Structure formats: structure tokens, C-alpha cells
């Protein structure tokens, strides 16, 4: 029997069984993946974006595949916070992992409204503030590119989460991600998550039209991974710092090596998004792969790798 | 919810049935057999194609050589043209049209190859046992699930007579082994084999009835003087054809189920990419998920956009 590897990480005061989460919008609301994995083995789970009212979202096609990635323009379709509480929270209570609810809205008041309704729910470990969705006209990315607005919305939502962990999700579509990251930290963010998708377009050369009904969408998947790693590294070295503000790294993670790259770049945890579509149990395979890597390298705790870039 | 699994299947056979149309038969592993023991016609599976290699360049149809070079990351949804339980387990038939990077890769599948599947997924057709006729309306590549349905009805509902109406733009686009008989006219051997009468319609009249498959059914309904409560319509094909089917069903007061198609990133309810507009109280009715609430919907619930 080989020695057991310590995969646990401390994420803004929350103890995660391992650093692997599933990313918002790619793992449903609650137990949708339960047929394919034991959800309690995850480090954590991040729900689809939740808004105060139900949202229909964009017309179809909402997704299109591209070389080494995909574009989505779902448009924050979701059941709305009340139905979420009624229908999804009971299942979340059974999941036995850290659950973050992803918050979205069109105005600051809307974000606050969702946060307030969930702030006292013990099923919820924390919140992810989505100020980086490229697919809606109002809210989303319009907040996410302006440091002054980021600081303001972060501090307002922070006051509404009842002491729960608040993680702010950054968009990569800015010239200087350290400025937006710093604004979130100044606003009181307990953690940062990056990156959301990149605005992108795919054109059908036969019809000469964009394929997505929304015309453009957000690019995710392996194509964005090296950029995401670069951005995580910059935020880690210039803003978050070791032992200060933890980073949830994401963008194109498909294998354990991908996840380990993010940890070395400075992420404390990672989230798996698009890869789950192709391999529903992908997150579990990544956890196993990390453990094997540590064993092979004689690393006793995964925490020793965080920010370990030489 | 019914059982669904992530499992492996082994290719038993993969061959071209006519230019551009192929059929793969897959033997499911024990977990797949368990999941498929109660599969309904119209359900589907998500096939992992990203690790299947491209066939040699000369075998790739010339018009797809450019497109075929694209990498694949997502799975692809396919329904089944038949599902057979044998002594060694369950074998499923996948009938596919070669039209892009995934289906080009599938051409290279050979006996013994392993493929990863997730299934069975979604909701299939519900057979109404009290209806004397089950009218199966297939347009183009809407063929597979209705072949399965025809066989399923023959095996389980002896009191229901399935009759197939198979349409396409022209003869080359009919994914069947089409024959002409002096008495029966044009028919598909696949349906003949399972004892189901079939009628063929082509838009250009290159074979069978000239016109849309919905017009062909309408003519048959009139000729046979069918009462609305005697028949059920089961349809799969392009969306315009499904809309025409629903209009026909409305006109004659016949119950109708349609199988919808959407771009699917996951097939298992994670991503919200596959929505179908349905009728509700307001002007914009609720969206439902094609992969979970469908792909088969009651015709009167769907809003065709
Ligand atoms: C429930 C369901 C059952 C299906 N059953 C069959 C079947 O039995 N036989 C068959 O030949 N085809 C079936 N299809 C369609 C099949 O999924 C597509 O033909 C296939 O994905 C094409 O992949 P490609 O890479 O070769 O082509 P691409 O170049 O990706 O696409 C070619 C065309 O296929 C459509 N398409 C591509 N990806 C998807 C996707 N993920 N979901 C839906 N449509 C897509 C696009 O509209 C495009 O116009 C089914 C689709 C659905 C939703
Ligand atoms: C289909 C789809 C839907 C998404 N929905 C959301 C969402 O509702 N809220 C959000 O913050 N991020 C959303 N994202 C972004 C992901 O959480 C993640 O940041 C991004 O996809 C990069 O990771 P990946 O390359 O592993 O997918 C979505 C991504 C995809 C592909
Ligand atoms: S395809 Fe992902 S929810 Fe239907």
C-alpha cells in the first residue's frame, strides 16, 4: 500500500477535498452529472449562472464547435433564483461537496438580490460573481472591464453574501487583467476565478452568415488554455500573491497535466468546463491523474505545487 | 429517470450502404447492455469521435476534404436504426450520413474498434396501442429512429400496423435500399424485411410519389378514408418537414409526435445549448431541452421558428 497523497487545499478558508471543481454553465445546476460520477469526490461544484428572474436565453444555434474549442452564446438561460431554491437546492444539499452559486444580473441590484436570497442557505459554500459573460447585452462583461465598476459591484455583493466566500470571475477581454483583478480584491473579493470565455465568431462560408444566432459567442476549450495560464500567472504574481487571495484557474483544462500547469502558475484550485461535455467524468479522471503525478514525483501534498513555477 | 451510462462499444461492422450513407453496428459492453435493456425508439446516444482517425485521403469524399481536417472535441448525437438483443448482448445499428469532420472519421471504423458512448439519452416515441395505424414519416436522415420504431411496434404491438412514408429530395438522398415492384411500387427493403409496408416520396419525382412526404401521407389518408382516431403520426426529419407534419396532423385531427434536432454540446442536460421553443401561456413559450425533454416532442407543443 503506497502512502496516501494529500490532495486537500484551503480555498479562502474553505477546505476542499482536492483542487478540482466543475465550471459554471458546464455542469448543470446540481446533480445532472450524478449518473456519471460520484459528485462527492469533487473538490467543488459551481452552478450555472443564476439571475433574479428566469431567463430564456438566446435563440439557437447556441453553440458551435471550432478547431480545439467551442463557442457558446447561451445568454445566461436559467430558471431564476426562486425556482433554483425550490427545485435545485434540495439536490445540492445531498451533493456533499463545496457548492458555489454563480451570480449574474443586468444591474448591480440584481446581483445583490440573488446573493441575498441565498446568503443564509447552508447548502451554499460561496458565490462566484459572473461579471464576465460575453453573451448578454447588459450587465456581464460591461461590468467586468471597468475597474471602478468591478470594485463597486464586488463590495456591494460582498455585503450581501452574509460572510460566505465571494469569488469574482474575471474576463480575459481586457488589456490589463491585473487592473481588473486588483479592483476585485479592493472591493473585498475573497478569491478570483479566471478566465471566462473569449468573444469569438465562426462564419458559415456557404451562407456567409455567422453560425450562432447571437452572431458571436464565447470561445472555450483547449484553444484558450495557454492564454488562461498566462493570465493566471500574471494575476498570481502581480495581484493575488502566495497565501493571500486564492485563484480558481480555468480555461481548456482536459487532463491532469493541464490542471497541474494551472497550479504551478499560481491557481489554488481549477475548474473543468468544456471537457466535461466530451467526457462527463473528466473531473474525476483529473483528480486521479493528479494523485498519480504526485506519487510518481514523490510529492506528499498537492499544495506544494501551487505557484511552484521556477 | 431511465438508466443512462457512459460505456464502451465494439464495432462489429461498418459499411457503406450507398454513396454518402453508412451503417455501423456496435456491440455494447455489459454496462451498455444494462442501460439499453429498455431503450425506446427515438432515444439517442452521444458518440465519442475525437479519437477516431481520418480515413486515407483518397477515401474522403472530394467535397469534404477541406472540412474533414477540422479537429473535433465534442461528441456527436446519433439515434439507432435498430437495437437487437442477442445471446452475447445488445447490438445497435447506427445509420449515418457523411457530411462533416465527425462522420468522415466514422467511415474509418473497423471491426474490433472500440468507441465510447453515452446513452441511451432523451425521450423517445410513445406508442399509442389503441391506434390501428402508426404512420412513420421520415424525411432524409430522419430515417434511423423510425426504422427502429417500425420494428419495435411489430415486435410489441401486434394490434398496431406501422406504415412507413419515406421522403427525400431525390433518389440519391434516400438512405435505404430502394426497390420497385409492379404491385407495391417503390419501397425500402429495410422495411420489407421487418414486414412493414413502405411508400417513397421524392421532391423531384426521381422515384416514387412526386412531392413532399406529407403530401404522400395526405393522399394515402384520403384514399384509405382513415378516421383521425385510427392513426398516429410519428415523424423525424428536417424542421420544415416536421412543421408540415404538424400542420397536416392539425388539419386531420391526428395525434403527432416529432423528433427535433439541435446542435448539442453535451446531450445530458448540462449546457442549455439544445433548446426547443414550446407553446406556453405567453407569446414566447418556455424553452425545453432537446436532449432531455426530447428529442421526441408532442407535435402540438412545439413552436417552429
Ligand atoms: C437526437 C439526434 C439524433 C441524430 N441521429 C442521427 C442519425 O441517426 N444519423 C445521422 O446521420 N445523423 C444523426 N444526427 C445528426 C448528427 O448528429 C450530425 O449529422 C453529426 O453531428 C454531424 O457531425 P459532423 O462533424 O460530421 O458534421 P458537422 O460539420 O459538424 O455538421 C454537419 C451538420 O450537422 C449538424 N450538426 C453538427 N454537429 C451537431 C451536433 N452536435 N448536434 C446536432 N447536429 C449537429 C449541423 O447542423 C451541420 O449542418 C442526429 C442528431 C440529433 C440531435
Ligand atoms: C456552454 C457554456 C456555458 C457557460 N455558462 C457560463 C455561465 O453561465 N456563467 C459563467 O460564469 N461562465 C459560464 N461559462 C464559462 C465557463 O465556466 C468557463 O469559464 C469557460 O468555459 C472556460 O473553461 P473551459 O475552457 O474549461 O470550458 C460557460 C461555458 C460554456 C462552454
Ligand atoms: S445538449 Fe447540453 S443541455 Fe442539451
XYZ file of C-alpha atoms and ligand atoms in Angstrom:
703
model
C 0.000 0.000 0.000
C 1.567 3.239 -1.100
C 1.425 6.325 1.061
C -1.647 8.459 0.584
C -1.228 11.817 -1.093
C -2.777 14.886 0.496
C -4.899 16.499 -2.202
C -6.756 18.912 0.060
C -6.494 22.632 -0.450
C -7.602 25.615 1.565
C -9.693 27.852 -0.671
C -10.379 31.178 1.044
C -10.949 29.379 4.323
C -12.958 26.528 2.834
C -11.402 23.108 2.921
C -11.701 21.396 -0.454
C -11.085 17.655 -0.692
C -8.984 18.324 -3.784
C -8.390 21.246 -6.140
C -10.770 20.140 -8.908
C -14.125 21.900 -9.411
C -16.595 21.812 -12.288
C -17.047 25.155 -14.068
C -20.178 27.268 -14.213
C -22.518 26.543 -17.110
C -20.914 23.221 -17.951
C -22.158 21.005 -15.133
C -25.801 21.988 -14.753
C -27.471 23.260 -11.579
C -26.933 20.346 -9.243
C -26.902 16.591 -9.760
C -27.121 16.403 -13.564
C -23.771 14.574 -13.648
C -24.633 12.089 -10.909
C -25.110 9.207 -13.367
C -21.514 9.582 -14.490
C -19.553 10.414 -11.364
C -19.692 10.421 -7.602
C -20.165 14.151 -7.051
C -18.834 13.948 -3.518
C -15.401 13.188 -4.934
C -15.171 16.644 -6.491
C -13.230 19.411 -4.839
C -16.253 21.558 -5.559
C -19.034 22.461 -7.942
C -20.003 25.807 -9.489
C -23.609 26.186 -10.640
C -24.930 27.679 -13.835
C -25.310 31.490 -13.564
C -28.432 32.364 -11.577
C -30.375 35.600 -12.125
C -33.291 37.080 -10.125
C -35.871 36.139 -12.763
C -35.863 33.154 -15.106
C -34.141 33.925 -18.405
C -34.968 32.300 -21.711
C -31.560 32.989 -23.196
C -30.636 33.291 -26.851
C -32.212 31.536 -29.838
C -30.428 28.537 -31.390
C -27.828 27.680 -32.613
C -26.303 28.497 -29.251
C -23.091 26.552 -29.702
C -20.693 25.721 -32.473
C -17.550 23.665 -32.427
C -14.300 25.026 -33.764
C -10.782 23.634 -34.008
C -9.795 22.735 -30.440
C -12.648 24.576 -28.849
C -16.236 25.658 -28.997
C -18.230 28.873 -28.960
C -21.306 29.306 -26.845
C -23.922 32.017 -26.698
C -26.383 30.568 -24.232
C -27.315 34.034 -22.984
C -27.463 33.121 -19.285
C -30.583 30.985 -19.732
C -31.571 29.808 -16.254
C -34.562 29.032 -14.081
C -34.218 32.130 -11.881
C -33.316 32.203 -8.188
C -36.724 31.253 -6.749
C -37.092 28.084 -8.770
C -33.420 27.380 -8.150
C -34.048 27.463 -4.400
C -37.184 25.373 -4.673
C -36.068 22.744 -7.151
C -32.284 22.604 -7.178
C -31.114 23.400 -3.639
C -32.592 20.202 -2.169
C -30.428 18.187 -4.566
C -27.415 20.381 -3.810
C -27.859 19.573 -0.130
C -27.210 15.913 -0.978
C -24.099 16.522 -3.057
C -21.596 16.547 -0.247
C -19.104 18.832 -1.922
C -18.376 22.586 -1.841
C -21.010 24.297 -3.939
C -20.546 27.808 -5.295
C -23.527 29.562 -6.808
C -22.643 31.678 -9.826
C -24.417 35.052 -9.704
C -25.452 37.093 -12.715
C -27.675 40.051 -13.434
C -28.202 43.105 -15.564
C -27.821 45.669 -12.797
C -25.921 45.710 -9.532
C -29.228 45.403 -7.701
C -29.968 42.157 -9.494
C -26.704 40.560 -8.387
C -27.361 41.699 -4.841
C -30.909 40.335 -4.944
C -29.758 36.822 -5.858
C -26.948 36.885 -3.313
C -29.302 37.966 -0.530
C -31.771 35.183 -1.217
C -29.026 32.580 -0.959
C -26.782 34.091 1.692
C -28.343 32.173 4.567
C -28.560 28.813 2.811
C -26.166 26.370 4.371
C -26.077 24.270 1.182
C -24.141 27.089 -0.454
C -20.441 27.385 0.403
C -19.793 30.508 -1.586
C -20.550 32.608 -4.612
C -18.916 33.269 -7.933
C -19.664 36.715 -9.282
C -20.011 36.498 -13.043
C -19.137 39.915 -14.370
C -17.628 38.472 -17.475
C -20.319 36.879 -19.635
C -19.736 37.936 -23.249
C -23.192 36.914 -24.441
C -25.639 39.329 -22.913
C -26.171 42.920 -23.883
C -26.491 44.415 -20.430
C -24.602 43.502 -17.286
C -21.988 40.789 -17.577
C -18.931 41.918 -19.420
C -19.898 45.587 -19.286
C -19.227 45.477 -15.543
C -16.256 43.238 -15.983
C -13.991 45.534 -17.973
C -14.206 48.667 -15.852
C -12.150 48.553 -12.621
C -14.268 51.203 -10.892
C -17.470 49.263 -11.527
C -15.823 45.982 -10.537
C -14.781 47.398 -7.197
C -18.242 48.785 -6.559
C -20.192 45.676 -7.525
C -17.807 43.446 -5.597
C -18.195 45.429 -2.422
C -21.971 45.627 -2.750
C -22.322 41.912 -3.318
C -19.793 41.207 -0.563
C -22.143 42.965 1.852
C -24.984 40.736 0.716
C -23.390 37.296 0.968
C -23.651 37.018 4.726
C -19.986 36.210 5.300
C -19.840 33.488 2.683
C -16.886 33.289 0.325
C -17.120 35.622 -2.653
C -15.104 34.778 -5.732
C -15.046 37.221 -8.634
C -14.840 35.793 -12.149
C -12.705 37.834 -14.497
C -12.944 38.241 -18.218
C -9.819 37.814 -20.328
C -11.076 40.552 -22.681
C -9.141 43.411 -21.106
C -5.764 44.920 -21.901
C -4.577 44.595 -18.317
C -6.056 41.818 -16.238
C -4.099 42.875 -13.179
C -6.124 46.099 -13.063
C -9.459 44.278 -13.004
C -8.111 41.674 -10.580
C -6.871 44.400 -8.235
C -10.230 46.160 -8.398
C -11.998 42.959 -7.330
C -9.581 42.499 -4.442
C -10.047 46.124 -3.372
C -13.793 45.570 -3.463
C -13.411 42.726 -0.974
C -13.186 39.606 -3.139
C -12.119 36.541 -1.157
C -10.988 34.737 -4.288
C -10.628 35.287 -8.033
C -11.622 32.972 -10.827
C -10.256 33.236 -14.327
C -10.858 33.014 -17.136
C -14.295 33.300 -18.638
C -14.641 32.745 -22.382
C -13.161 34.922 -25.151
C -15.515 36.740 -27.555
C -15.273 34.950 -30.892
C -17.069 34.237 -34.165
C -17.458 31.352 -36.605
C -18.740 32.009 -40.128
C -20.549 29.620 -42.443
C -18.910 30.247 -45.817
C -21.876 28.776 -47.711
C -24.463 31.148 -46.275
C -21.930 33.897 -45.409
C -23.549 34.249 -42.020
C -22.236 33.679 -38.514
C -23.305 30.235 -37.311
C -24.502 31.362 -33.881
C -27.907 33.034 -33.776
C -26.318 35.603 -31.455
C -23.672 36.102 -34.198
C -20.776 35.925 -31.738
C -20.130 33.772 -28.693
C -17.546 32.889 -26.088
C -14.634 30.630 -27.003
C -13.711 27.906 -24.510
C -11.810 24.644 -24.604
C -8.179 23.626 -25.263
C -7.668 26.568 -27.642
C -7.657 29.067 -24.763
C -5.579 27.138 -22.246
C -2.128 28.709 -22.742
C -3.629 32.197 -22.625
C -5.534 31.358 -19.459
C -2.384 30.012 -17.824
C -0.520 33.183 -18.714
C -3.275 35.322 -17.204
C -3.454 33.232 -14.024
C 0.290 33.576 -13.674
C 0.159 37.345 -14.053
C -2.638 37.737 -11.548
C -0.848 35.417 -9.130
C 2.478 37.206 -9.302
C 1.204 40.772 -9.536
C -2.029 40.809 -7.515
C -3.096 37.738 -5.601
C 0.252 36.612 -4.238
C 1.114 33.439 -2.346
C -1.135 32.740 0.619
C -3.199 35.854 0.005
C -6.111 35.651 -2.449
C -6.668 32.172 -3.906
C -7.209 31.767 -7.643
C -9.618 29.348 -9.332
C -7.912 28.704 -12.677
C -9.856 27.595 -15.714
C -9.801 27.568 -19.472
C -9.293 24.479 -21.605
C -8.481 22.025 -18.837
C -8.876 18.455 -20.080
C -6.124 16.431 -18.438
C -4.331 16.238 -15.105
C -1.268 17.839 -16.703
C -3.386 20.788 -17.802
C -4.648 21.207 -14.246
C -1.135 20.923 -12.814
C 0.074 23.667 -15.152
C -2.562 25.957 -13.663
C -1.471 25.089 -10.119
C 2.154 25.793 -10.959
C 1.107 29.108 -12.475
C -0.472 30.051 -9.170
C -4.016 28.641 -9.068
C -5.087 27.079 -5.763
C -7.917 25.218 -7.470
C -9.068 24.630 -11.035
C -12.416 24.294 -12.776
C -13.137 21.937 -15.648
C -15.618 23.239 -18.211
C -15.915 22.249 -21.857
C -14.001 18.990 -21.338
C -16.898 17.612 -19.283
C -19.086 17.625 -22.403
C -16.789 15.192 -24.174
C -16.030 13.145 -21.065
C -18.634 13.536 -18.308
C -16.332 12.025 -15.674
C -13.385 14.170 -16.763
C -13.008 15.962 -13.412
C -12.663 12.641 -11.564
C -10.059 11.412 -14.049
C -8.121 14.622 -13.468
C -8.175 14.095 -9.697
C -6.826 10.572 -10.192
C -4.175 11.827 -12.606
C -3.021 14.485 -10.127
C -2.668 11.907 -7.423
C -0.623 9.668 -9.726
C 1.601 12.575 -10.662
C 2.294 13.366 -7.012
C 3.036 9.744 -6.266
C 5.413 9.458 -9.197
C 7.206 12.651 -8.227
C 7.272 11.903 -4.530
C 5.138 14.934 -3.693
C 3.278 14.452 -0.422
C 0.839 17.354 -0.714
C -0.672 18.952 -3.790
C -0.330 22.290 -2.014
C 3.423 22.106 -2.575
C 2.809 22.678 -6.279
C 0.738 25.859 -6.015
C 2.646 28.763 -7.514
C 5.638 26.476 -7.876
C 6.713 27.870 -11.214
C 10.502 28.199 -11.326
C -35.261 8.698 -14.965
C -34.334 5.799 -17.119
C -30.864 4.371 -16.884
C -28.089 6.108 -18.819
C -24.425 5.228 -18.829
C -21.005 6.141 -20.110
C -19.684 2.920 -21.649
C -17.696 1.290 -24.429
C -18.947 -0.490 -27.532
C -17.050 -2.625 -30.019
C -17.547 -2.199 -33.733
C -18.962 -5.369 -35.279
C -19.279 -3.986 -38.790
C -19.136 -0.626 -40.557
C -20.034 -0.358 -44.202
C -21.327 1.966 -46.861
C -24.920 1.268 -47.784
C -24.965 3.725 -50.665
C -22.768 6.665 -51.613
C -22.584 9.039 -48.646
C -24.576 6.793 -46.301
C -23.018 4.342 -43.896
C -24.113 1.958 -41.225
C -22.138 0.895 -38.157
C -23.194 -1.995 -35.944
C -21.897 -1.796 -32.407
C -21.777 -4.448 -29.679
C -22.351 -2.912 -26.262
C -20.347 -3.867 -23.182
C -22.154 -5.148 -20.090
C -22.813 -1.671 -18.715
C -24.176 -0.576 -22.100
C -26.379 -3.668 -22.315
C -27.843 -2.895 -18.926
C -28.530 0.704 -19.909
C -30.047 -0.288 -23.257
C -32.274 -3.056 -21.951
C -35.279 -0.734 -22.042
C -34.294 1.671 -24.795
C -37.145 3.387 -26.623
C -37.090 4.179 -30.338
C -36.205 7.840 -30.781
C -33.710 7.946 -27.941
C -30.110 8.635 -28.898
C -26.517 8.260 -27.783
C -23.529 10.607 -27.735
C -20.665 9.027 -29.630
C -17.084 9.991 -28.991
C -15.461 10.560 -32.370
C -12.471 12.730 -31.444
C -10.133 9.778 -31.172
C -11.182 8.092 -34.403
C -8.620 8.697 -37.144
C -9.345 10.163 -40.540
C -9.650 7.666 -43.371
C -6.926 7.803 -46.065
C -7.245 10.995 -48.119
C -8.403 9.205 -51.264
C -11.362 7.731 -49.393
C -12.628 11.087 -48.138
C -15.314 12.465 -50.465
C -13.769 15.288 -52.505
C -16.265 17.892 -51.277
C -15.425 17.113 -47.642
C -11.597 17.016 -47.814
C -11.260 20.566 -46.617
C -13.872 20.286 -43.847
C -12.589 16.906 -42.679
C -9.322 18.426 -41.459
C -11.054 20.184 -38.590
C -10.297 18.819 -35.134
C -13.143 17.519 -33.053
C -13.641 17.932 -29.361
C -17.351 17.355 -28.794
C -19.273 14.115 -29.063
C -21.973 13.706 -31.699
C -25.580 12.614 -31.172
C -26.915 9.617 -33.108
C -30.109 7.649 -32.844
C -30.394 3.959 -33.663
C -31.939 2.250 -36.664
C -32.193 -0.974 -34.734
C -31.434 -2.485 -31.373
C -31.133 -6.261 -31.122
C -30.681 -8.356 -28.048
C -28.718 -11.492 -28.842
C -27.144 -14.231 -26.728
C -23.945 -12.192 -26.414
C -25.628 -8.940 -25.550
C -27.095 -5.965 -27.340
C -26.090 -4.813 -30.806
C -27.193 -1.415 -32.066
C -27.248 -0.104 -35.619
C -26.201 3.478 -36.337
C -27.113 4.764 -39.777
C -25.197 7.911 -40.660
C -24.829 10.399 -43.413
C -21.266 11.547 -44.113
C -21.309 15.331 -44.040
C -18.582 16.709 -41.821
C -15.456 16.011 -39.774
C -17.088 13.588 -37.331
C -18.957 11.459 -39.814
C -15.938 11.356 -42.161
C -13.919 9.907 -39.282
C -16.621 7.345 -38.578
C -16.052 5.920 -42.083
C -12.736 4.520 -40.844
C -14.262 2.478 -38.016
C -13.404 -1.194 -38.429
C -14.402 -4.433 -36.766
C -12.982 -4.671 -33.277
C -12.506 -0.915 -32.800
C -13.770 0.484 -29.534
C -15.916 3.576 -29.250
C -17.139 5.420 -26.206
C -20.867 6.089 -25.923
C -23.195 7.846 -23.513
C -26.737 6.603 -23.627
C -29.486 5.947 -24.084
C -30.458 9.608 -23.832
C -33.589 11.708 -24.007
C -37.215 10.741 -24.501
C -38.266 8.577 -27.406
C -41.597 7.899 -29.116
C -44.581 6.744 -27.084
C -46.624 4.193 -28.983
C -50.399 4.548 -28.707
C -51.613 0.937 -28.657
C -55.232 1.926 -29.304
C -54.434 3.412 -32.719
C -54.765 0.978 -35.593
C -52.140 2.644 -37.769
C -48.768 4.048 -36.824
C -47.750 6.262 -39.720
C -43.978 6.722 -39.744
C -42.895 9.846 -41.620
C -39.180 10.054 -42.314
C -37.514 12.902 -44.166
C -33.921 12.368 -45.352
C -31.672 11.423 -42.432
C -34.703 11.250 -40.160
C -34.712 7.617 -41.212
C -32.976 5.740 -38.365
C -35.256 6.160 -35.333
C -38.352 5.340 -37.373
C -36.811 2.100 -38.641
C -36.277 1.186 -35.011
C -39.831 2.269 -34.184
C -41.281 0.163 -37.022
C -39.548 -2.926 -35.760
C -40.395 -2.136 -32.147
C -44.097 -1.852 -32.952
C -44.027 -5.096 -34.948
C -42.445 -6.882 -32.010
C -44.594 -5.481 -29.212
C -47.858 -4.146 -30.548
C -49.399 -6.773 -32.880
C -52.660 -4.810 -32.959
C -50.922 -1.733 -34.431
C -49.954 -1.660 -38.126
C -46.944 0.529 -38.857
C -46.736 2.030 -42.349
C -43.659 3.973 -43.422
C -43.623 7.061 -45.641
C -40.077 7.848 -46.613
C -39.182 11.134 -48.238
C -36.087 12.857 -49.562
C -35.087 15.427 -52.151
C -34.317 12.732 -54.701
C -33.376 9.079 -55.034
C -29.714 9.668 -54.066
C -30.778 11.164 -50.759
C -32.851 8.197 -49.619
C -30.773 6.299 -47.063
C -32.407 2.965 -47.926
C -32.101 0.044 -50.261
C -34.923 1.150 -52.577
C -36.703 -1.295 -54.905
C -39.545 -1.053 -57.349
C -42.215 -3.679 -57.578
C -45.037 -3.804 -60.107
C -47.698 -4.101 -57.452
C -46.237 -2.294 -54.469
C -44.475 0.449 -56.398
C -41.298 1.864 -54.803
C -40.426 0.506 -51.358
C -37.487 0.187 -48.962
C -36.059 -3.296 -48.464
C -35.222 -2.449 -44.836
C -38.911 -2.077 -44.050
C -39.895 -5.032 -46.202
C -37.603 -7.220 -44.124
C -39.429 -6.331 -40.911
C -42.809 -6.764 -42.559
C -43.677 -3.071 -42.741
C -45.294 -1.539 -45.804
C -43.358 1.474 -47.096
C -44.080 4.310 -49.524
C -41.431 6.513 -51.097
C -41.739 10.184 -51.974
C -39.138 12.390 -53.646
C -39.366 16.135 -54.149
C -38.163 15.791 -57.751
C -40.089 12.616 -58.531
C -36.901 10.676 -59.306
C -38.609 7.719 -57.642
C -41.973 7.050 -56.013
C -44.520 9.760 -55.293
C -43.516 13.171 -56.667
C -43.784 15.705 -53.861
C -43.294 16.021 -50.141
C -43.733 13.036 -47.898
C -46.514 14.919 -46.072
C -48.454 15.176 -49.355
C -47.902 11.468 -49.921
C -49.381 10.664 -46.498
C -52.279 13.024 -47.063
C -53.147 11.255 -50.290
C -52.987 7.923 -48.512
C -55.196 9.176 -45.645
C -57.819 10.258 -48.181
C -57.622 7.116 -50.302
C -57.976 4.888 -47.268
C -60.608 7.137 -45.686
C -58.793 6.927 -42.349
C -60.608 8.265 -39.289
C -58.444 10.606 -37.179
C -58.626 8.438 -34.078
C -57.404 5.404 -36.018
C -53.955 6.777 -36.729
C -50.922 8.302 -35.017
C -48.160 10.169 -36.820
C -44.525 9.606 -35.806
C -42.128 11.883 -37.566
C -38.415 12.643 -37.867
C -36.613 14.799 -40.398
C -35.769 18.382 -41.279
C -37.636 21.019 -39.308
C -39.699 22.299 -42.265
C -40.952 18.798 -42.824
C -41.817 18.400 -39.137
C -43.733 21.679 -39.253
C -45.646 20.427 -42.297
C -46.351 17.163 -40.477
C -47.797 19.017 -37.506
C -49.925 21.158 -39.846
C -51.230 18.006 -41.516
C -51.929 16.382 -38.150
C -53.847 19.505 -37.103
C -55.872 19.542 -40.291
C -56.991 15.930 -39.828
C -57.056 15.951 -36.034
C -54.474 13.184 -35.813
C -52.072 12.802 -32.874
C -48.497 13.501 -33.846
C -45.030 13.147 -32.343
C -41.971 14.815 -33.851
C -38.272 14.220 -33.249
C -36.370 17.501 -33.152
C -32.713 18.079 -33.922
C -30.450 20.672 -32.317
C -26.731 21.299 -32.051
C -25.822 19.565 -28.815
C -22.668 20.176 -26.842
C -23.353 17.616 -24.113
C -26.555 15.626 -24.726
C -27.069 15.185 -20.979
C -28.622 18.430 -19.765
C -25.511 20.337 -18.713
C -25.101 23.130 -21.222
C -28.520 24.510 -22.303
C -27.406 24.589 -25.930
C -30.175 22.466 -27.397
C -33.369 24.365 -26.618
C -36.653 23.898 -28.460
C -39.338 26.576 -28.149
C -42.595 25.154 -26.837
C -46.060 26.590 -26.525
C -46.900 28.284 -23.281
C -49.272 30.866 -21.983
C -47.380 33.921 -23.174
C -46.234 34.800 -26.652
C -42.845 33.287 -26.044
C -43.430 29.896 -24.544
C -40.843 28.100 -22.480
C -37.735 26.597 -23.965
C -37.274 22.880 -23.356
C -34.105 20.854 -23.736
C -33.995 18.720 -26.855
C -31.561 16.317 -25.179
C -33.623 15.741 -22.014
C -37.271 16.662 -22.675
C -36.938 15.487 -26.294
C -35.759 14.796 -28.909
C -39.312 13.473 -29.382
C -42.000 16.036 -28.560
C -45.743 16.083 -28.937
C -46.273 17.950 -32.216
C -48.768 20.355 -30.720
C -46.292 21.543 -28.067
C -43.553 22.688 -30.431
C -43.200 26.222 -31.776
C -41.490 26.039 -35.168
C -39.294 29.113 -35.577
C -31.054 13.463 -31.408
C -30.237 13.403 -32.663
C -30.161 12.214 -33.372
C -29.404 12.140 -34.554
N -29.362 10.952 -35.216
C -28.643 10.864 -36.356
C -28.569 9.627 -37.068
O -29.144 8.623 -36.662
N -27.852 9.598 -38.216
C -27.185 10.712 -38.697
O -26.540 10.627 -39.738
N -27.237 11.878 -38.035
C -27.938 11.984 -36.884
N -27.973 13.182 -36.213
C -27.200 14.312 -36.729
C -25.728 14.126 -36.401
O -25.523 14.356 -35.046
C -24.887 15.094 -37.240
O -25.060 14.758 -38.573
C -23.414 14.959 -36.896
O -23.203 15.530 -35.651
C -22.559 15.650 -37.932
O -21.233 15.762 -37.474
P -20.063 16.115 -38.490
O -18.899 16.555 -37.690
O -19.841 15.010 -39.430
O -20.632 17.330 -39.326
P -20.577 18.917 -38.941
O -19.735 19.588 -39.956
O -20.279 19.135 -37.525
O -22.049 19.282 -39.186
C -22.776 18.985 -40.315
C -24.197 19.315 -39.983
O -24.656 18.513 -38.875
C -25.243 19.292 -37.857
N -24.578 19.034 -36.557
C -23.266 19.112 -36.282
N -22.977 18.856 -35.003
C -24.148 18.596 -34.429
C -24.490 18.280 -33.086
N -23.590 18.162 -32.108
N -25.803 18.078 -32.830
C -26.724 18.161 -33.820
N -26.437 18.472 -35.098
C -25.178 18.689 -35.394
C -25.013 20.727 -38.225
O -26.260 21.366 -38.276
C -24.355 20.747 -39.566
O -25.153 21.385 -40.529
C -28.719 13.292 -35.036
C -28.794 14.493 -34.329
C -29.542 14.565 -33.155
C -29.619 15.867 -32.417
C -21.783 26.122 -22.711
C -21.097 27.008 -21.714
C -21.857 27.748 -20.803
C -21.255 28.576 -19.876
N -22.029 29.267 -18.990
C -21.441 30.056 -18.046
C -22.225 30.738 -17.085
O -23.460 30.627 -17.048
N -21.588 31.531 -16.175
C -20.230 31.667 -16.157
O -19.701 32.377 -15.305
N -19.456 31.002 -17.046
C -20.032 30.212 -17.994
N -19.228 29.533 -18.902
C -17.759 29.693 -18.860
C -17.069 28.541 -18.114
O -17.459 28.484 -16.760
C -15.531 28.675 -18.199
O -15.141 29.881 -17.591
C -15.004 28.681 -19.616
O -15.766 27.824 -20.435
C -13.531 28.299 -19.720
O -13.298 26.975 -19.280
P -13.241 25.678 -20.261
O -12.325 26.025 -21.397
O -12.761 24.558 -19.404
O -14.637 25.472 -20.730
C -19.830 28.686 -19.851
C -19.070 27.940 -20.750
C -19.672 27.101 -21.679
C -18.816 26.331 -22.633
S -27.079 19.359 -25.285
Fe -26.356 20.186 -23.420
S -28.243 20.588 -22.415
Fe -28.909 19.594 -24.212
